[in-house]
Short mmCIF file of N, CA and C in Angstrom, two decimals:
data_model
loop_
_atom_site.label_atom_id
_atom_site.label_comp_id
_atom_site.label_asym_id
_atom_site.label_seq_id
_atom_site.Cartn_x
_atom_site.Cartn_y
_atom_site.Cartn_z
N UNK A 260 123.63 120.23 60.16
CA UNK A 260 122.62 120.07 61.18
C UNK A 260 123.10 119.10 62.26
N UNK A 261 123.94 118.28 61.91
CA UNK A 261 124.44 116.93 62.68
C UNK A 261 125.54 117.83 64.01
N UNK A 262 125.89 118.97 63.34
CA UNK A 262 126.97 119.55 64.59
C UNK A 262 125.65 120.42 65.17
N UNK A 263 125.10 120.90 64.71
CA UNK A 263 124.21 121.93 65.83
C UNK A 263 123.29 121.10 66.84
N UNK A 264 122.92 119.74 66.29
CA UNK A 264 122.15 118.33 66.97
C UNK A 264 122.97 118.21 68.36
N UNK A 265 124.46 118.11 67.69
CA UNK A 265 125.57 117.41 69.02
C UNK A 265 126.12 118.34 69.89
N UNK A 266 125.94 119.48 69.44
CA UNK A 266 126.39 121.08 70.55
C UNK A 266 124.97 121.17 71.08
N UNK A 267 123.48 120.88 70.98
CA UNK A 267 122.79 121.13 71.89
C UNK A 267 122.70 119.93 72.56
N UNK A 268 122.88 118.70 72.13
CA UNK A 268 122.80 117.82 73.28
C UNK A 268 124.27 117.89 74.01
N UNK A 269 124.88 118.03 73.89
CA UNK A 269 125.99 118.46 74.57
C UNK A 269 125.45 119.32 75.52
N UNK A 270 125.18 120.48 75.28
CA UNK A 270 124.70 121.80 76.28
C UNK A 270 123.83 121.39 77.36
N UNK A 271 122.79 120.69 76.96
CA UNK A 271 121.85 120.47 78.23
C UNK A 271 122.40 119.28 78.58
N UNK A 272 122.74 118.40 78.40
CA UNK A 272 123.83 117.35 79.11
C UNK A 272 124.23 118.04 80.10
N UNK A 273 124.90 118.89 80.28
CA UNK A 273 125.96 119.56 81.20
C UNK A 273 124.80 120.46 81.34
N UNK A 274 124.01 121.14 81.20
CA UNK A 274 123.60 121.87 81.92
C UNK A 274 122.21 121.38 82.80
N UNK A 275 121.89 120.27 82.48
CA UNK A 275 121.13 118.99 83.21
C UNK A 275 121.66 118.82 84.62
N UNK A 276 123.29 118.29 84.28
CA UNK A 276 124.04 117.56 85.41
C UNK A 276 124.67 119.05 86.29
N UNK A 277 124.17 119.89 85.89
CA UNK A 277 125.16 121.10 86.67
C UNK A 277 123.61 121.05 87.40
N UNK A 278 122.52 121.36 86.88
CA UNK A 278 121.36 121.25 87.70
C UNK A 278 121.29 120.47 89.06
N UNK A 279 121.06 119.39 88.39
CA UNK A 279 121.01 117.64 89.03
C UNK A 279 122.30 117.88 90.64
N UNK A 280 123.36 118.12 90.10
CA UNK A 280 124.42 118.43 90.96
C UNK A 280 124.14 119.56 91.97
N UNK A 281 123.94 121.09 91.90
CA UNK A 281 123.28 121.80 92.65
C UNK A 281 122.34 121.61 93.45
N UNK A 282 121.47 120.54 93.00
CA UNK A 282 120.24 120.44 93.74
C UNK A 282 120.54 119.16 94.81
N UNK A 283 121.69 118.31 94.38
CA UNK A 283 122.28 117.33 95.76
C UNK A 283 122.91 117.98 96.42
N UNK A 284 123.87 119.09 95.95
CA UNK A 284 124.67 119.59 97.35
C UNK A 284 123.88 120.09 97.95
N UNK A 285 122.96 121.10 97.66
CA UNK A 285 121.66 121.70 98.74
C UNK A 285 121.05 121.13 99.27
N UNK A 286 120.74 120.04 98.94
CA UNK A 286 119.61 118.79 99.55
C UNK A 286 120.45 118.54 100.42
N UNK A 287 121.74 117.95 100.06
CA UNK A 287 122.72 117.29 101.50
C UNK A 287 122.78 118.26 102.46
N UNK A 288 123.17 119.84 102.13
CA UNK A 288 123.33 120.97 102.94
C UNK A 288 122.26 121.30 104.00
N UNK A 289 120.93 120.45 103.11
CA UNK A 289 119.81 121.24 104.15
C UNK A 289 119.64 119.59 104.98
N UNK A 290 119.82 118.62 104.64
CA UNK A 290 119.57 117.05 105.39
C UNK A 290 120.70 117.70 106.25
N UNK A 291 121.82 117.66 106.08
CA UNK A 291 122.88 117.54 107.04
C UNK A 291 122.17 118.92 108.43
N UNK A 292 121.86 119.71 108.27
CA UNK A 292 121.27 120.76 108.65
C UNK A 292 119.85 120.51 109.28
N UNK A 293 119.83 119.37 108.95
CA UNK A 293 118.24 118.96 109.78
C UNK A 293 116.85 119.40 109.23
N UNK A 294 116.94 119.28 107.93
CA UNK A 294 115.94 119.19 106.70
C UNK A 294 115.20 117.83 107.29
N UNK A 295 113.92 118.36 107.13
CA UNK A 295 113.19 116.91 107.42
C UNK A 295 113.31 116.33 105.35
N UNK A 296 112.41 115.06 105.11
CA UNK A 296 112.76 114.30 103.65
C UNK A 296 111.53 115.04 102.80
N UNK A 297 110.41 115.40 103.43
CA UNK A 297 109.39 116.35 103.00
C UNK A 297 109.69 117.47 102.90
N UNK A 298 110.33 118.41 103.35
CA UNK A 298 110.67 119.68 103.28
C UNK A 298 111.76 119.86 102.00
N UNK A 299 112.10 118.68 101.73
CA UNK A 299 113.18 118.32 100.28
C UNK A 299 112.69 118.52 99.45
N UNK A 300 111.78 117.51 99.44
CA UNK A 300 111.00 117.28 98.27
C UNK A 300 110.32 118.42 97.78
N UNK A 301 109.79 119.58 98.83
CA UNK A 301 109.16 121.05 98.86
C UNK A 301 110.03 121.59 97.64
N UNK A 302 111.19 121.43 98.23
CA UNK A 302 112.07 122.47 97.97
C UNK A 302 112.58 121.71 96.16
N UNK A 303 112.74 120.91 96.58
CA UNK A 303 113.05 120.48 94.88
C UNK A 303 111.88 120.76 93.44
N UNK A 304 110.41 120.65 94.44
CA UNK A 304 109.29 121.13 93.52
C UNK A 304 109.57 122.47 93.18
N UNK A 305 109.52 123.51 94.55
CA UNK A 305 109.44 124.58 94.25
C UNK A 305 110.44 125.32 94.07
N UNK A 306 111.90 125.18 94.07
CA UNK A 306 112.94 125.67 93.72
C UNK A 306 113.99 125.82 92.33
N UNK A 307 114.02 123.94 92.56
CA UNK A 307 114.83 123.47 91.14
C UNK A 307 113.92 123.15 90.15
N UNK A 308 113.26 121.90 90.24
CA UNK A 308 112.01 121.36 89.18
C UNK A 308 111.25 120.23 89.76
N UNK A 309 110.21 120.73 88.81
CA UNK A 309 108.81 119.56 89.39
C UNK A 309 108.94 118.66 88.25
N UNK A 310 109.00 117.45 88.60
CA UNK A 310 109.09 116.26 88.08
C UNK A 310 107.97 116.09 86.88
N UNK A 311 106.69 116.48 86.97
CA UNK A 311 105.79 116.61 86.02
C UNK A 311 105.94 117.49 85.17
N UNK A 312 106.71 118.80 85.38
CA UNK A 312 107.30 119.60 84.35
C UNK A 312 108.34 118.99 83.38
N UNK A 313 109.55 118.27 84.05
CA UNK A 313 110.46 117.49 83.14
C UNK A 313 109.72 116.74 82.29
N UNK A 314 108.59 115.50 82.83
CA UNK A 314 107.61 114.82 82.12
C UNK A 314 107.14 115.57 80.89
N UNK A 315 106.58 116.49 81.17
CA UNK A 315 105.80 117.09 79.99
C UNK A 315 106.37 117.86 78.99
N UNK A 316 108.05 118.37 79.24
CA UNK A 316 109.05 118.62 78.24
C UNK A 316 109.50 117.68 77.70
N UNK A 317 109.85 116.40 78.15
CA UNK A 317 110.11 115.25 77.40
C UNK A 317 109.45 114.95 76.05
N UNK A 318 108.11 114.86 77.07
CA UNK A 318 106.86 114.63 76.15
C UNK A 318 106.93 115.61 74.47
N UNK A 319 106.97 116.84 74.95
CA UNK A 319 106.90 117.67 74.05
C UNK A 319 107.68 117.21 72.71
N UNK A 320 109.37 117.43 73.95
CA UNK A 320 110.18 117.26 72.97
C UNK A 320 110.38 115.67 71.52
N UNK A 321 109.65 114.37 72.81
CA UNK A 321 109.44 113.62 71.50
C UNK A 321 108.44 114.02 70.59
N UNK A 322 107.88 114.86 70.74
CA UNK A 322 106.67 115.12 69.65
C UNK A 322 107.19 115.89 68.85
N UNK A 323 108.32 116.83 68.99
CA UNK A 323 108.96 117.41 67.94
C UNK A 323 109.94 116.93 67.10
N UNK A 324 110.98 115.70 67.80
CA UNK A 324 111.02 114.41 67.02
C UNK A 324 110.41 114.23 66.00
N UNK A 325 109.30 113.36 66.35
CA UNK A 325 108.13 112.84 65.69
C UNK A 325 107.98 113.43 64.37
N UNK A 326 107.72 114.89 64.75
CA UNK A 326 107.36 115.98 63.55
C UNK A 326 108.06 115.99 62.61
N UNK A 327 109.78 116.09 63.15
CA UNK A 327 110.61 115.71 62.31
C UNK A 327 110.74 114.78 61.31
N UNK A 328 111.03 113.67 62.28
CA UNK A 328 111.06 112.44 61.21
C UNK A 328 109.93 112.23 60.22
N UNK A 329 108.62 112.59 60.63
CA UNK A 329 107.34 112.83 59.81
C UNK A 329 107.50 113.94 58.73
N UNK A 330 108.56 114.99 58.68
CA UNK A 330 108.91 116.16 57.95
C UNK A 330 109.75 115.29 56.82
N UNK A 331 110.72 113.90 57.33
CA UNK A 331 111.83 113.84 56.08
C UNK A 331 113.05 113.70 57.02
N UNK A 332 112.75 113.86 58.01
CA UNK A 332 114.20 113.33 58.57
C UNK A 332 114.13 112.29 59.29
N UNK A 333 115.27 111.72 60.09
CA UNK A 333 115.29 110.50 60.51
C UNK A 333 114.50 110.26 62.47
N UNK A 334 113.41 109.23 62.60
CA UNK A 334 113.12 109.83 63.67
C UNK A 334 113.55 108.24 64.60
N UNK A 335 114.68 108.47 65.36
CA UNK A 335 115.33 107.51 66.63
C UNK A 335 114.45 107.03 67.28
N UNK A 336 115.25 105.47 67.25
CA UNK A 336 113.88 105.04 68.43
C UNK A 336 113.75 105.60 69.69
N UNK A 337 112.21 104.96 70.88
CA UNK A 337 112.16 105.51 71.57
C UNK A 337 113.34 105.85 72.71
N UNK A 338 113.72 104.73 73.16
CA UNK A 338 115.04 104.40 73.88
C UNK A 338 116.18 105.27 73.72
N UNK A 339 116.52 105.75 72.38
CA UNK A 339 117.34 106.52 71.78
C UNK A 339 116.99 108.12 72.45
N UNK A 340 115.89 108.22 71.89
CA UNK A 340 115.14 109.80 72.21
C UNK A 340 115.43 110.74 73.61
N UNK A 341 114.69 109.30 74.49
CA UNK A 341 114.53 109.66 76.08
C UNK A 341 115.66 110.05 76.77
N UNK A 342 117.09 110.03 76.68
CA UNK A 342 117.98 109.50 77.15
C UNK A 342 118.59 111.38 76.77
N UNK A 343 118.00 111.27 75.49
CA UNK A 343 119.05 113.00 74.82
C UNK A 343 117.86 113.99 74.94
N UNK A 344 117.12 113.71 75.41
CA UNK A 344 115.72 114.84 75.97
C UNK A 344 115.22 115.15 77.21
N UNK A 345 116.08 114.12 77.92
CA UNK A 345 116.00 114.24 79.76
C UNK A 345 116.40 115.20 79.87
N UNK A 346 117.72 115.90 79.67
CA UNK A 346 118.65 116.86 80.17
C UNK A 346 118.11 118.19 79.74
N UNK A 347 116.98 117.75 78.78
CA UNK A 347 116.53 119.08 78.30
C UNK A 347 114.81 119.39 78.88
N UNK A 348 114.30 118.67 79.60
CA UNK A 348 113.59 118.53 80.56
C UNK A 348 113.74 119.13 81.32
N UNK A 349 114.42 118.77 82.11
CA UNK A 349 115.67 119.40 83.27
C UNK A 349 115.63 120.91 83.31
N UNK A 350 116.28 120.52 82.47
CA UNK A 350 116.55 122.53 82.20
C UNK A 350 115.25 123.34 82.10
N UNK A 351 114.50 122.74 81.19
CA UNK A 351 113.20 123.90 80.88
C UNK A 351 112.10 123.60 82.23
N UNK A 352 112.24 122.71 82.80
CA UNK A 352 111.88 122.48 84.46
C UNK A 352 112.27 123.46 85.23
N UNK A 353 113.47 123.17 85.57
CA UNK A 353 114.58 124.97 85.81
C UNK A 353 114.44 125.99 85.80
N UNK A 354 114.19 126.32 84.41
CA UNK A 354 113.87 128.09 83.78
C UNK A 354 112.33 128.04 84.06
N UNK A 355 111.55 127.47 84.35
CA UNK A 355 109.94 127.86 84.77
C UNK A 355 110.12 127.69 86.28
N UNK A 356 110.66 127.10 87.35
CA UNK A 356 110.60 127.14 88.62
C UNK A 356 111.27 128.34 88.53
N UNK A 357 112.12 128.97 87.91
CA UNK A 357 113.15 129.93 88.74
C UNK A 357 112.54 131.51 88.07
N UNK A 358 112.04 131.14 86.94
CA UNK A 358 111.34 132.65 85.99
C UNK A 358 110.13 132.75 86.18
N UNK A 359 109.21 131.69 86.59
CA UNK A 359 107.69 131.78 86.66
C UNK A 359 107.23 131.25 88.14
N UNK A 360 108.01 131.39 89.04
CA UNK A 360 107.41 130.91 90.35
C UNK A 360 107.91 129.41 90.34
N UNK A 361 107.65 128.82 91.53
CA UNK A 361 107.35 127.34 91.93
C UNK A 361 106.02 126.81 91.63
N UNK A 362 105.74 125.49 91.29
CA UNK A 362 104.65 125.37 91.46
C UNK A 362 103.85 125.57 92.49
N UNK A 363 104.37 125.95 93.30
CA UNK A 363 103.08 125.65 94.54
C UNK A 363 102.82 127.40 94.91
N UNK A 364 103.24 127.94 94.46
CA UNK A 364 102.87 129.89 94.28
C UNK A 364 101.65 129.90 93.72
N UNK A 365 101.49 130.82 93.53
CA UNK A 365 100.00 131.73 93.41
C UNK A 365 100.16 132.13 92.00
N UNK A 366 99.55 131.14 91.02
CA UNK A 366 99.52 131.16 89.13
C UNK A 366 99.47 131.94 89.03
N UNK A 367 98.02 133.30 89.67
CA UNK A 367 97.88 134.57 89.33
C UNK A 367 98.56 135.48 89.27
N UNK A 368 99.43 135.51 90.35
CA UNK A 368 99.87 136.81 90.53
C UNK A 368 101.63 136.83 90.80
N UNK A 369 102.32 134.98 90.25
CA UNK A 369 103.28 134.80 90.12
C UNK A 369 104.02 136.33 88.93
N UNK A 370 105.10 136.60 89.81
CA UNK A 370 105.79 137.65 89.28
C UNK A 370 105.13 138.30 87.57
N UNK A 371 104.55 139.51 88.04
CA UNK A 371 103.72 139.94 87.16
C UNK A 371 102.54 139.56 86.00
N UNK A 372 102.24 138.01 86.18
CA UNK A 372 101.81 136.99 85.18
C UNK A 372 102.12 136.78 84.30
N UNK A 373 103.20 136.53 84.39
CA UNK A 373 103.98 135.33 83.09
C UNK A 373 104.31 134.59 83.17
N UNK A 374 103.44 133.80 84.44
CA UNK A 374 103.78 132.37 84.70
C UNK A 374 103.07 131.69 83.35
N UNK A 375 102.18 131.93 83.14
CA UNK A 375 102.00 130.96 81.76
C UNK A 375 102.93 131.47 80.54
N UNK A 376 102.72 132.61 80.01
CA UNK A 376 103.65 132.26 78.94
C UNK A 376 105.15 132.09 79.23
N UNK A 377 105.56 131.83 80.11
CA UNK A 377 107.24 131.04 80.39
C UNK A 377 106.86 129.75 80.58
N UNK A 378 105.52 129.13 80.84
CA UNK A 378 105.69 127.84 80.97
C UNK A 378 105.01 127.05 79.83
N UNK A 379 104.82 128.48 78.74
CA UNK A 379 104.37 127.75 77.64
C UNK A 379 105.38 127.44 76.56
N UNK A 380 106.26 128.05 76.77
CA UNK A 380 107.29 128.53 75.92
C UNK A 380 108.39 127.80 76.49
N UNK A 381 108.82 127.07 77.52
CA UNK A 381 110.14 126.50 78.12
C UNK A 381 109.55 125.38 78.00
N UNK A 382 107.88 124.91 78.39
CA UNK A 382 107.83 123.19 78.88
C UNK A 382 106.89 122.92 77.12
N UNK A 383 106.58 124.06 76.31
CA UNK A 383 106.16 123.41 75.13
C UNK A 383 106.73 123.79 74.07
N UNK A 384 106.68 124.90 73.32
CA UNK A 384 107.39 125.47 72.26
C UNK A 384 108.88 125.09 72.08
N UNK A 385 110.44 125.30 73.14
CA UNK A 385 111.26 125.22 72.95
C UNK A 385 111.50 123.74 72.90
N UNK A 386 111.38 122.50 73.88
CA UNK A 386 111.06 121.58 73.70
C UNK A 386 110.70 120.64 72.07
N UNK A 387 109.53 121.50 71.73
CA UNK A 387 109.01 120.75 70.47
C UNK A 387 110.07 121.13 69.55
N UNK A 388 110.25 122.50 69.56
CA UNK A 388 111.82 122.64 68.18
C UNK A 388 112.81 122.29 68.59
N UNK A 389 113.23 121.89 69.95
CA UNK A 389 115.35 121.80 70.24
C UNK A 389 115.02 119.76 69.78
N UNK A 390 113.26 119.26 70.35
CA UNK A 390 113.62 117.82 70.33
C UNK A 390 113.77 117.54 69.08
N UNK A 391 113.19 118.34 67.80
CA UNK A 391 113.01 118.09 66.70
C UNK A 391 114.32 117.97 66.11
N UNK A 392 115.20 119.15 66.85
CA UNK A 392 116.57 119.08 65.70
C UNK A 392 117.43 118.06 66.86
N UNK A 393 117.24 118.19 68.12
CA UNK A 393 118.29 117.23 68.99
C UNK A 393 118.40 115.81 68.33
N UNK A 394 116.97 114.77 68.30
CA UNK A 394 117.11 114.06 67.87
C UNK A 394 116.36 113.63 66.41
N UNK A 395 115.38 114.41 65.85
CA UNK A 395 114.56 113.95 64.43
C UNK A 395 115.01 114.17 63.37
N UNK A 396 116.56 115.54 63.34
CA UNK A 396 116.75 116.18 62.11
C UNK A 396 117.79 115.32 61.25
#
């Protein structure tokens, strides 16, 4: 379990910072280009990820922690946790801006309505099981 723990924090590590990275060269591309600092911020909600989405995968994911260590395995302090669950924030931030609309679209009628179950399933479900084995198992 200790290698499948360190190949997924590995994975969203890098696939965090490949995020994180994409979304500065575009930002610089569109500032240099005469992006006003609001029209950024637009674009980072509704493109890459909304900051309250990362929040609430975090969240998740320490709760699947939690579950863990409450199951029998070992559960890291907080400090420990936050640090290997950001990157996986990130990402499931990511896969709901880019599969379920932006936030600022139309909930209803975001690409056929599955804006909720992709954002139940990326910012809660996957979260609660990857934090459980990333860091609780």
């Amino acid at each position: 379990m200790t290698v499948v723990a360190t190949a997924l924090r590995w994975a969203f590590l890098v696939a965090g910072a490949a995020v994180l990275a994409a979304f500065l060269i575009s930002a610089a591309r569109a500032r240099f280009a005469g992006t006003r600092f609001g029209e950024l911020v637009d674009a980072l909600e509704n493109r890459w990820f909304a900051p309250g989405q990362v929040f609430f995968a975090v969240l998740a994911g320490l709760a699947g922690s939690w579950a863990a260590g409450w199951a029998g395995g070992t559960r890291p302090p907080l400090l420990e946790s936050v640090p290997m669950l950001f990157p996986l924030g990130i990402v499931a931030a990511f896969v709901v801006c880019r599969t379920a609309g932006g936030s600022g679209g139309n909930e209803d009628t975001d690409r056929a309505g599955r804006t909720f179950l992709v954002k139940l399933l990326a910012l809660l479900a996957a979260p609660l099981l990857l934090g459980g084995v990333m860091t609780g198992w």
